[in-house]
Tab-separated table of C-alpha atoms and ligand atoms in Angstrom:
chain	number	residue	atom	x	y	z
A	1	MET	CA	143.947	33.038	149.728
A	2	THR	CA	143.789	34.280	146.171
A	3	LYS	CA	145.193	37.801	146.069
A	4	HIS	CA	144.052	40.481	143.562
A	5	ASN	CA	146.919	42.688	142.939
A	6	PHE	CA	145.884	46.270	141.915
A	7	SER	CA	149.232	47.832	142.718
A	8	ALA	CA	150.484	50.628	140.683
A	9	GLY	CA	154.068	49.215	140.523
A	10	PRO	CA	155.995	47.284	141.227
A	11	ALA	CA	152.923	45.361	140.098
A	12	ILE	CA	151.512	42.028	139.233
A	13	LEU	CA	153.326	39.614	136.950
A	14	PRO	CA	151.892	36.558	135.311
A	15	LYS	CA	151.831	33.581	137.470
A	16	SER	CA	153.613	31.347	134.934
A	17	VAL	CA	156.486	34.051	134.775
A	18	LEU	CA	156.942	33.959	138.682
A	19	ASP	CA	157.124	30.233	138.597
A	20	GLN	CA	159.844	30.218	135.784
A	21	ALA	CA	161.708	33.057	137.607
A	22	SER	CA	161.567	31.299	140.986
A	23	GLU	CA	162.887	28.047	139.442
A	24	ALA	CA	165.660	30.178	137.596
A	25	ALA	CA	166.683	31.574	140.989
A	26	ARG	CA	167.109	28.041	142.311
A	27	ASP	CA	168.621	26.185	139.265
A	28	TYR	CA	168.691	27.804	136.013
A	29	ASN	CA	167.951	25.509	133.106
A	30	GLY	CA	168.891	22.449	135.113
A	31	ILE	CA	172.587	23.546	135.334
A	32	SER	CA	172.654	23.203	139.109
A	33	LEU	CA	173.457	26.857	139.504
A	34	SER	CA	171.258	29.985	140.081
A	35	LEU	CA	170.845	32.518	137.504
A	36	LEU	CA	171.660	34.896	140.429
A	37	GLU	CA	175.109	33.415	140.571
A	38	LEU	CA	176.106	33.432	136.880
A	39	SER	CA	178.502	35.710	135.089
A	40	HIS	CA	176.844	38.423	133.010
A	41	ARG	CA	179.395	37.494	130.295
A	42	GLY	CA	178.731	33.760	130.409
A	43	PRO	CA	176.714	31.870	127.647
A	44	GLU	CA	173.567	31.735	129.643
A	45	PHE	CA	173.114	35.464	130.260
A	46	THR	CA	174.352	36.341	126.771
A	47	GLU	CA	171.597	34.220	125.374
A	48	ILE	CA	168.988	35.711	127.631
A	49	LEU	CA	169.961	39.144	126.831
A	50	ASN	CA	169.905	38.593	123.134
A	51	ARG	CA	166.562	36.923	123.228
A	52	ALA	CA	165.292	39.895	125.339
A	53	VAL	CA	166.416	42.201	122.613
A	54	ALA	CA	164.930	39.961	119.861
A	55	LYS	CA	161.481	39.739	121.631
A	56	THR	CA	161.469	43.693	122.040
A	57	HIS	CA	162.031	43.904	118.358
A	58	GLU	CA	159.345	41.292	117.679
A	59	LEU	CA	156.749	43.099	119.971
A	60	THR	CA	157.426	46.530	118.415
A	61	GLY	CA	157.902	45.470	114.848
A	62	LEU	CA	160.903	47.770	114.865
A	63	GLY	CA	164.085	46.802	112.863
A	64	ASP	CA	167.930	47.015	113.288
A	65	GLU	CA	167.655	50.826	112.721
A	66	TYR	CA	166.604	50.829	116.450
A	67	ALA	CA	168.646	49.692	119.360
A	68	VAL	CA	167.249	47.985	122.412
A	69	LEU	CA	168.795	48.801	125.633
A	70	PHE	CA	168.222	47.361	129.207
A	71	LEU	CA	169.676	50.140	131.514
A	72	THR	CA	169.574	50.959	135.140
A	73	GLY	CA	168.535	54.031	137.134
A	74	GLY	CA	164.882	53.800	136.663
A	75	ALA	CA	162.572	55.694	134.290
A	76	SER	CA	163.716	58.784	136.314
A	77	SER	CA	167.243	58.672	134.927
A	78	GLN	CA	165.746	58.868	131.372
A	79	PHE	CA	164.362	62.160	132.268
A	80	PHE	CA	167.945	63.579	131.992
A	81	MET	CA	169.407	60.981	129.718
A	82	VAL	CA	167.060	61.853	126.913
A	83	PRO	CA	167.954	65.470	126.648
A	84	MET	CA	171.537	65.025	127.472
A	85	ASN	CA	171.899	62.641	124.621
A	86	LEU	CA	169.296	64.294	122.044
A	87	LEU	CA	169.068	67.752	122.595
A	88	PRO	CA	171.904	70.132	121.320
A	89	GLN	CA	172.526	73.199	123.826
A	90	GLU	CA	171.304	75.417	121.131
A	91	GLY	CA	168.270	73.229	120.360
A	92	SER	CA	164.659	73.144	121.707
A	93	ALA	CA	162.425	70.249	122.520
A	94	ASP	CA	158.573	70.214	122.948
A	95	TYR	CA	157.084	68.668	126.165
A	96	LEU	CA	153.610	67.769	126.980
A	97	ASN	CA	152.888	68.209	130.744
A	98	THR	CA	150.062	65.480	131.581
A	99	GLY	CA	151.248	64.393	135.206
A	100	ARG	CA	153.844	64.443	137.864
A	101	TRP	CA	156.311	62.207	135.768
A	102	SER	CA	156.050	64.553	132.696
A	103	ASP	CA	156.628	67.449	135.059
A	104	ASN	CA	159.752	65.781	136.397
A	105	ALA	CA	160.959	65.207	132.860
A	106	ILE	CA	160.412	68.794	131.961
A	107	ASP	CA	162.371	69.927	135.154
A	108	GLU	CA	165.245	67.637	134.192
A	109	ALA	CA	165.356	68.695	130.718
A	110	LYS	CA	165.833	72.361	131.328
A	111	SER	CA	169.446	71.945	132.066
A	112	PHE	CA	170.399	70.819	128.542
A	113	GLY	CA	168.458	73.113	126.000
A	114	THR	CA	165.269	75.067	125.503
A	115	VAL	CA	162.224	73.122	126.595
A	116	ASN	CA	158.751	74.291	125.430
A	117	THR	CA	155.919	73.031	127.333
A	118	ILE	CA	153.380	73.441	124.632
A	119	ALA	CA	150.356	71.991	126.603
A	120	SER	CA	149.813	71.324	130.272
A	121	SER	CA	146.741	70.169	132.438
A	122	LYS	CA	148.763	70.792	135.641
A	123	GLU	CA	146.592	73.737	136.739
A	124	ASP	CA	143.703	71.367	136.588
A	125	ASN	CA	145.111	68.485	138.685
A	126	TYR	CA	146.117	66.610	135.462
A	127	MET	CA	142.329	65.609	135.095
A	128	PHE	CA	142.625	65.648	131.330
A	129	ILE	CA	145.059	65.101	128.271
A	130	PRO	CA	145.391	68.487	126.585
A	131	LYS	CA	144.471	68.092	122.636
A	132	ASP	CA	144.635	71.795	121.693
A	133	TYR	CA	148.481	72.710	121.067
A	134	GLN	CA	150.688	73.579	118.412
A	135	SER	CA	154.107	71.692	118.209
A	136	ASN	CA	157.189	73.683	117.109
A	137	SER	CA	158.340	72.691	113.579
A	138	ASN	CA	162.034	73.146	114.738
A	139	ALA	CA	161.760	71.041	117.758
A	140	THR	CA	164.280	68.080	117.973
A	141	TYR	CA	161.668	66.029	119.749
A	142	LEU	CA	158.321	65.909	121.224
A	143	HIS	CA	158.349	64.240	124.626
A	144	TYR	CA	155.443	62.919	126.387
A	145	THR	CA	154.033	60.429	128.852
A	146	SER	CA	151.544	57.957	127.301
A	147	ASN	CA	150.060	56.871	130.463
A	148	ASN	CA	149.874	58.953	133.513
A	149	THR	CA	150.062	56.487	136.500
A	150	VAL	CA	149.281	58.771	139.247
A	151	ALA	CA	146.353	60.967	137.679
A	152	GLY	CA	144.841	57.903	135.760
A	153	THR	CA	144.863	59.326	132.219
A	154	GLN	CA	146.164	57.886	129.052
A	155	PHE	CA	146.743	59.111	125.458
A	156	GLN	CA	144.147	57.539	123.186
A	157	SER	CA	146.128	58.510	120.109
A	158	LEU	CA	149.742	59.795	119.247
A	159	PRO	CA	150.672	63.449	119.864
A	160	LYS	CA	150.663	65.599	116.625
A	161	SER	CA	154.184	66.534	115.907
A	162	GLU	CA	156.528	66.427	112.812
A	163	ALA	CA	159.391	65.759	115.249
A	164	PRO	CA	160.231	62.431	116.300
A	165	LEU	CA	158.199	61.340	119.430
A	166	VAL	CA	160.031	60.414	122.640
A	167	CYS	CA	157.703	58.592	125.029
A	168	ASP	CA	157.764	57.606	128.773
A	169	MET	CA	155.749	54.279	128.392
A	170	SER	CA	156.564	52.987	131.992
A	171	SER	CA	152.952	52.218	132.844
A	172	ASP	CA	151.509	51.100	129.651
A	173	ILE	CA	154.328	49.523	127.440
A	174	PHE	CA	153.024	46.611	125.597
A	175	SER	CA	149.335	47.128	126.706
A	176	LYS	CA	148.192	47.441	123.148
A	177	PRO	CA	149.458	47.758	119.404
A	178	LEU	CA	151.032	51.091	118.481
A	179	ASP	CA	152.894	52.431	115.405
A	180	PHE	CA	156.246	52.216	116.873
A	181	LYS	CA	157.923	53.575	113.802
A	182	ARG	CA	156.631	56.981	114.877
A	183	PHE	CA	158.865	57.123	117.873
A	184	GLY	CA	162.474	58.292	118.071
A	185	LEU	CA	162.899	56.897	121.576
A	186	ILE	CA	160.789	54.844	123.952
A	187	TYR	CA	161.593	54.276	127.580
A	188	ALA	CA	160.047	52.286	130.287
A	189	GLY	CA	160.727	51.561	134.017
A	190	ALA	CA	160.192	47.624	133.992
A	191	GLN	CA	158.189	47.454	137.144
A	192	LYS	CA	154.680	47.612	135.840
A	193	ASN	CA	153.787	45.748	132.663
A	194	LEU	CA	157.313	44.391	132.014
A	195	GLY	CA	159.049	42.913	134.933
A	196	PRO	CA	160.488	43.516	138.328
A	197	ALA	CA	162.055	46.799	139.464
A	198	GLY	CA	165.781	47.178	138.461
A	199	THR	CA	165.854	47.654	134.733
A	200	THR	CA	164.671	50.125	132.250
A	201	LEU	CA	163.813	49.408	128.671
A	202	VAL	CA	165.164	52.019	126.154
A	203	VAL	CA	164.469	51.645	122.602
A	204	VAL	CA	166.077	54.375	120.442
A	205	ARG	CA	166.581	55.106	116.579
A	206	LYS	CA	170.256	54.940	116.198
A	207	ASP	CA	170.455	57.804	113.683
A	208	LEU	CA	169.376	60.204	116.520
A	209	LEU	CA	172.540	59.528	118.407
A	210	GLY	CA	175.813	61.241	118.330
A	211	LYS	CA	174.235	64.717	117.299
A	212	VAL	CA	175.128	66.621	120.369
A	213	SER	CA	178.451	68.174	121.151
A	214	ARG	CA	178.363	68.007	124.992
A	215	GLU	CA	180.463	65.771	126.943
A	216	ILE	CA	178.371	62.897	128.208
A	217	PRO	CA	179.724	60.777	131.054
A	218	THR	CA	180.323	57.246	129.633
A	219	MET	CA	177.482	55.372	131.686
A	220	LEU	CA	175.039	58.139	130.630
A	221	ASP	CA	175.771	57.980	126.906
A	222	TYR	CA	173.496	55.671	125.028
A	223	GLN	CA	176.224	55.106	122.481
A	224	THR	CA	178.225	53.235	125.069
A	225	HIS	CA	175.422	50.819	125.693
A	226	VAL	CA	174.554	50.409	122.028
A	227	LYS	CA	178.173	49.508	121.388
A	228	LYS	CA	178.390	46.982	124.238
A	229	ASN	CA	174.851	45.615	124.017
A	230	SER	CA	173.960	46.708	127.389
A	231	SER	CA	176.957	45.106	128.919
A	232	TYR	CA	179.308	48.017	129.303
A	233	ASN	CA	179.108	47.172	133.151
A	234	THR	CA	177.233	44.719	134.867
A	235	PRO	CA	173.505	44.674	133.662
A	236	PRO	CA	170.756	43.789	136.053
A	237	VAL	CA	170.617	40.210	134.969
A	238	PHE	CA	167.756	38.897	136.887
A	239	PRO	CA	165.359	41.751	136.047
A	240	ILE	CA	166.266	41.417	132.311
A	241	TYR	CA	165.484	37.599	132.563
A	242	VAL	CA	162.113	38.370	134.030
A	243	CYS	CA	161.367	40.920	131.253
A	244	LEU	CA	162.101	38.284	128.803
A	245	LEU	CA	159.774	35.745	130.372
A	246	THR	CA	157.067	38.521	130.443
A	247	MET	CA	157.625	39.313	126.673
A	248	GLU	CA	157.474	35.631	125.779
A	249	TRP	CA	154.273	35.347	128.004
A	250	ILE	CA	152.697	38.305	126.052
A	251	LEU	CA	153.474	36.750	122.745
A	252	GLY	CA	152.468	33.310	123.897
A	253	GLN	CA	149.045	34.762	124.851
A	254	GLY	CA	148.368	36.397	121.460
A	255	GLY	CA	150.585	39.424	121.403
A	256	LEU	CA	149.685	43.092	121.951
A	257	ALA	CA	146.292	42.797	120.070
A	258	GLU	CA	145.183	40.288	122.504
A	259	MET	CA	146.544	42.346	125.687
A	260	GLU	CA	144.489	45.309	124.197
A	261	ARG	CA	141.356	43.365	124.064
A	262	ARG	CA	141.782	42.091	127.620
A	263	ASN	CA	142.714	45.467	128.885
A	264	LYS	CA	139.674	47.171	127.337
A	265	ALA	CA	137.362	44.316	128.699
A	266	LYS	CA	138.851	44.897	132.335
A	267	SER	CA	138.816	48.756	132.232
A	268	GLN	CA	135.302	48.887	130.558
A	269	LEU	CA	133.816	46.672	133.261
A	270	LEU	CA	135.240	48.807	136.088
A	271	TYR	CA	134.441	52.187	134.534
A	272	SER	CA	131.006	51.161	133.962
A	273	GLU	CA	130.596	50.332	137.576
A	274	ILE	CA	132.132	53.619	138.677
A	275	ASP	CA	129.634	55.555	136.478
A	276	ARG	CA	126.606	53.263	137.413
A	277	ASN	CA	127.305	53.094	141.098
A	278	PRO	CA	125.876	56.153	142.975
A	279	LEU	CA	128.437	55.806	145.667
A	280	PHE	CA	131.448	56.435	143.487
A	281	TYR	CA	132.886	58.884	140.795
A	282	GLY	CA	135.710	58.862	138.461
A	283	LEU	CA	138.525	61.380	139.045
A	284	VAL	CA	139.443	62.204	135.293
A	285	ASN	CA	137.789	63.098	131.999
A	286	LYS	CA	135.935	60.090	130.479
A	287	GLU	CA	137.626	60.427	127.171
A	288	ASP	CA	141.037	60.381	128.633
A	289	ARG	CA	140.540	57.479	130.961
A	290	SER	CA	143.444	55.034	131.366
A	291	MET	CA	143.147	51.262	130.723
A	292	MET	CA	145.903	50.687	133.205
A	293	ASN	CA	145.183	52.906	136.169
A	294	ALA	CA	141.635	53.785	137.146
A	295	THR	CA	141.332	56.537	139.624
A	296	PHE	CA	138.060	57.161	141.552
A	297	GLN	CA	136.596	58.364	144.810
A	298	LEU	CA	133.713	57.816	147.256
A	299	HIS	CA	131.218	60.582	147.298
A	300	ASP	CA	131.192	60.082	151.053
A	301	GLN	CA	134.772	59.711	151.902
A	302	SER	CA	133.987	58.925	155.593
A	303	GLN	CA	133.016	55.313	154.177
A	304	MET	CA	136.514	54.725	152.824
A	305	GLU	CA	137.744	52.616	155.853
A	306	GLU	CA	134.690	50.266	155.696
A	307	LEU	CA	135.120	49.812	151.920
A	308	MET	CA	138.881	49.312	152.329
A	309	ALA	CA	138.149	46.490	154.988
A	310	MET	CA	135.944	44.707	152.569
A	311	THR	CA	138.331	44.875	149.703
A	312	LYS	CA	141.014	43.653	151.961
A	313	GLU	CA	138.773	40.796	153.122
A	314	ALA	CA	138.254	39.771	149.665
A	315	GLY	CA	142.054	39.662	149.014
A	316	CYS	CA	142.445	42.871	147.093
A	317	VAL	CA	145.714	44.839	147.598
A	318	GLY	CA	147.141	48.117	146.308
A	319	LEU	CA	143.909	49.871	145.912
A	320	LYS	CA	144.829	53.193	147.840
A	321	GLY	CA	145.025	56.149	145.677
A	322	HIS	CA	148.340	57.910	145.202
A	323	ARG	CA	149.155	60.227	148.190
A	324	SER	CA	148.905	63.191	145.903
A	325	VAL	CA	145.273	62.424	144.635
A	326	GLY	CA	143.760	60.314	147.307
A	327	GLY	CA	140.700	58.241	146.718
A	328	LEU	CA	141.206	54.761	145.026
A	329	ARG	CA	143.372	53.713	142.225
A	330	ALA	CA	142.989	50.172	140.556
A	331	SER	CA	145.870	49.390	138.442
A	332	MET	CA	145.067	46.647	135.794
A	333	TYR	CA	148.253	45.877	134.093
A	334	ASN	CA	148.394	43.010	131.409
A	335	ALA	CA	148.839	40.301	134.015
A	336	LEU	CA	145.712	41.071	135.959
A	337	ASP	CA	142.962	38.825	135.267
A	338	LEU	CA	139.352	39.801	134.495
A	339	SER	CA	138.252	37.744	137.310
A	340	SER	CA	140.044	40.196	139.704
A	341	VAL	CA	138.276	43.116	138.261
A	342	GLU	CA	134.946	41.190	138.752
A	343	VAL	CA	135.802	40.604	142.423
A	344	LEU	CA	136.226	44.379	142.794
A	345	VAL	CA	133.100	45.235	141.033
A	346	ASP	CA	131.093	42.704	143.272
A	347	ILE	CA	132.366	44.584	146.200
A	348	MET	CA	131.400	47.784	144.973
A	349	GLN	CA	127.908	46.405	144.315
A	350	GLU	CA	127.835	44.947	147.756
A	351	PHE	CA	128.876	48.049	149.315
A	352	GLU	CA	125.986	49.815	147.471
A	353	ARG	CA	123.528	47.379	148.670
A	354	LYS	CA	125.001	47.823	152.367
A	355	LYS	CA	124.669	51.687	152.189
A	356	GLY	CA	121.331	51.754	150.169
B	1	PMP	N1	157.208	57.464	134.538
B	1	PMP	C1	156.025	56.793	134.833
B	1	PMP	C2	154.857	56.947	133.899
B	1	PMP	C3	155.864	56.260	136.108
B	1	PMP	O1	154.639	55.673	136.450
B	1	PMP	C4	156.974	56.287	137.084
B	1	PMP	C5	156.853	55.429	138.376
B	1	PMP	N2	157.002	54.169	138.389
B	1	PMP	C6	158.255	56.682	136.681
B	1	PMP	C7	158.236	57.393	135.525
B	1	PMP	C8	159.391	56.742	137.510
B	1	PMP	O2	159.874	55.520	137.412
B	1	PMP	P1	161.198	55.101	138.173
B	1	PMP	O3	160.675	54.782	139.633
B	1	PMP	O4	161.678	53.784	137.505
B	1	PMP	O5	162.240	56.093	138.157
């Protein structure tokens, strides 16, 4: 049975990527060895890593002034690695609090310097992206989360700040073209738009490194990984390979502009049904709606079980909202086909007829 994977993450990957990855797990490139059993210092993985770095440069359009790292520890480790490496003890950084992941990043950063939360929608259950705020002229950086996976909001434009932008792009990396040069540092846990769980992509402007005087443990110092091309210790070989395949898939499909076209088509289809169908309502401000994670609810929540049974019957998985929000969440990452959203919309219409 065809499955329609709306999971928030780990999430859907392109079928061709899964096929190539499966083959590599059995026999990498016809060498009669699995990629899972190859040395991270051998020629095969060295080539994979270099290609993954090159594809990241190609997709972002960023040159050698930026280092591309594939690290471990998840996006959550970047919440403390960023301030540990970039924020001087006597310095300050601006943070926008637009969701639970921003909130975690703010909590972690407080141990390293002054954190100014210059805008927050926390008091309003993160239903919107704050737009009315003043960034500090002396901030070392401005940190924000471009897509709020739990609440279902997304920045539609870059935040206003003179300082370099530091962005958690875990749930919308490579979903649309961006002016990547505006960023001092970008990080993303791979497990949504990029690959499987197990590696975190970090892209950092090299001139921002080495400016803090605190002692940084070797493994937590970006400079260690820049110098050793993400191979100071054993890198997550297989997840990096799958990220490479996904990036090649994105480029082969037409790149970031094509991803944006598809993501807009999918999200517009679903949001227009949420707005049209009298049984449902959207959970966040319309102008801040995420193309990646649509959050919505039934007016009559007693109907949820019946609706969920119908979606399950049609092969839809991962539609349950985050436990802190409730309702439904449809994640529509790059690899999800429009036809899956059409299946969901058909179910919503059938449910309306049933209840009408
Ligand atoms: N940031 C965002 C935007 C997320 O959606 C998540 C959850 N996947 C995280 C950070 C935390 O990521 P990880 O589980 O890789 O630490």
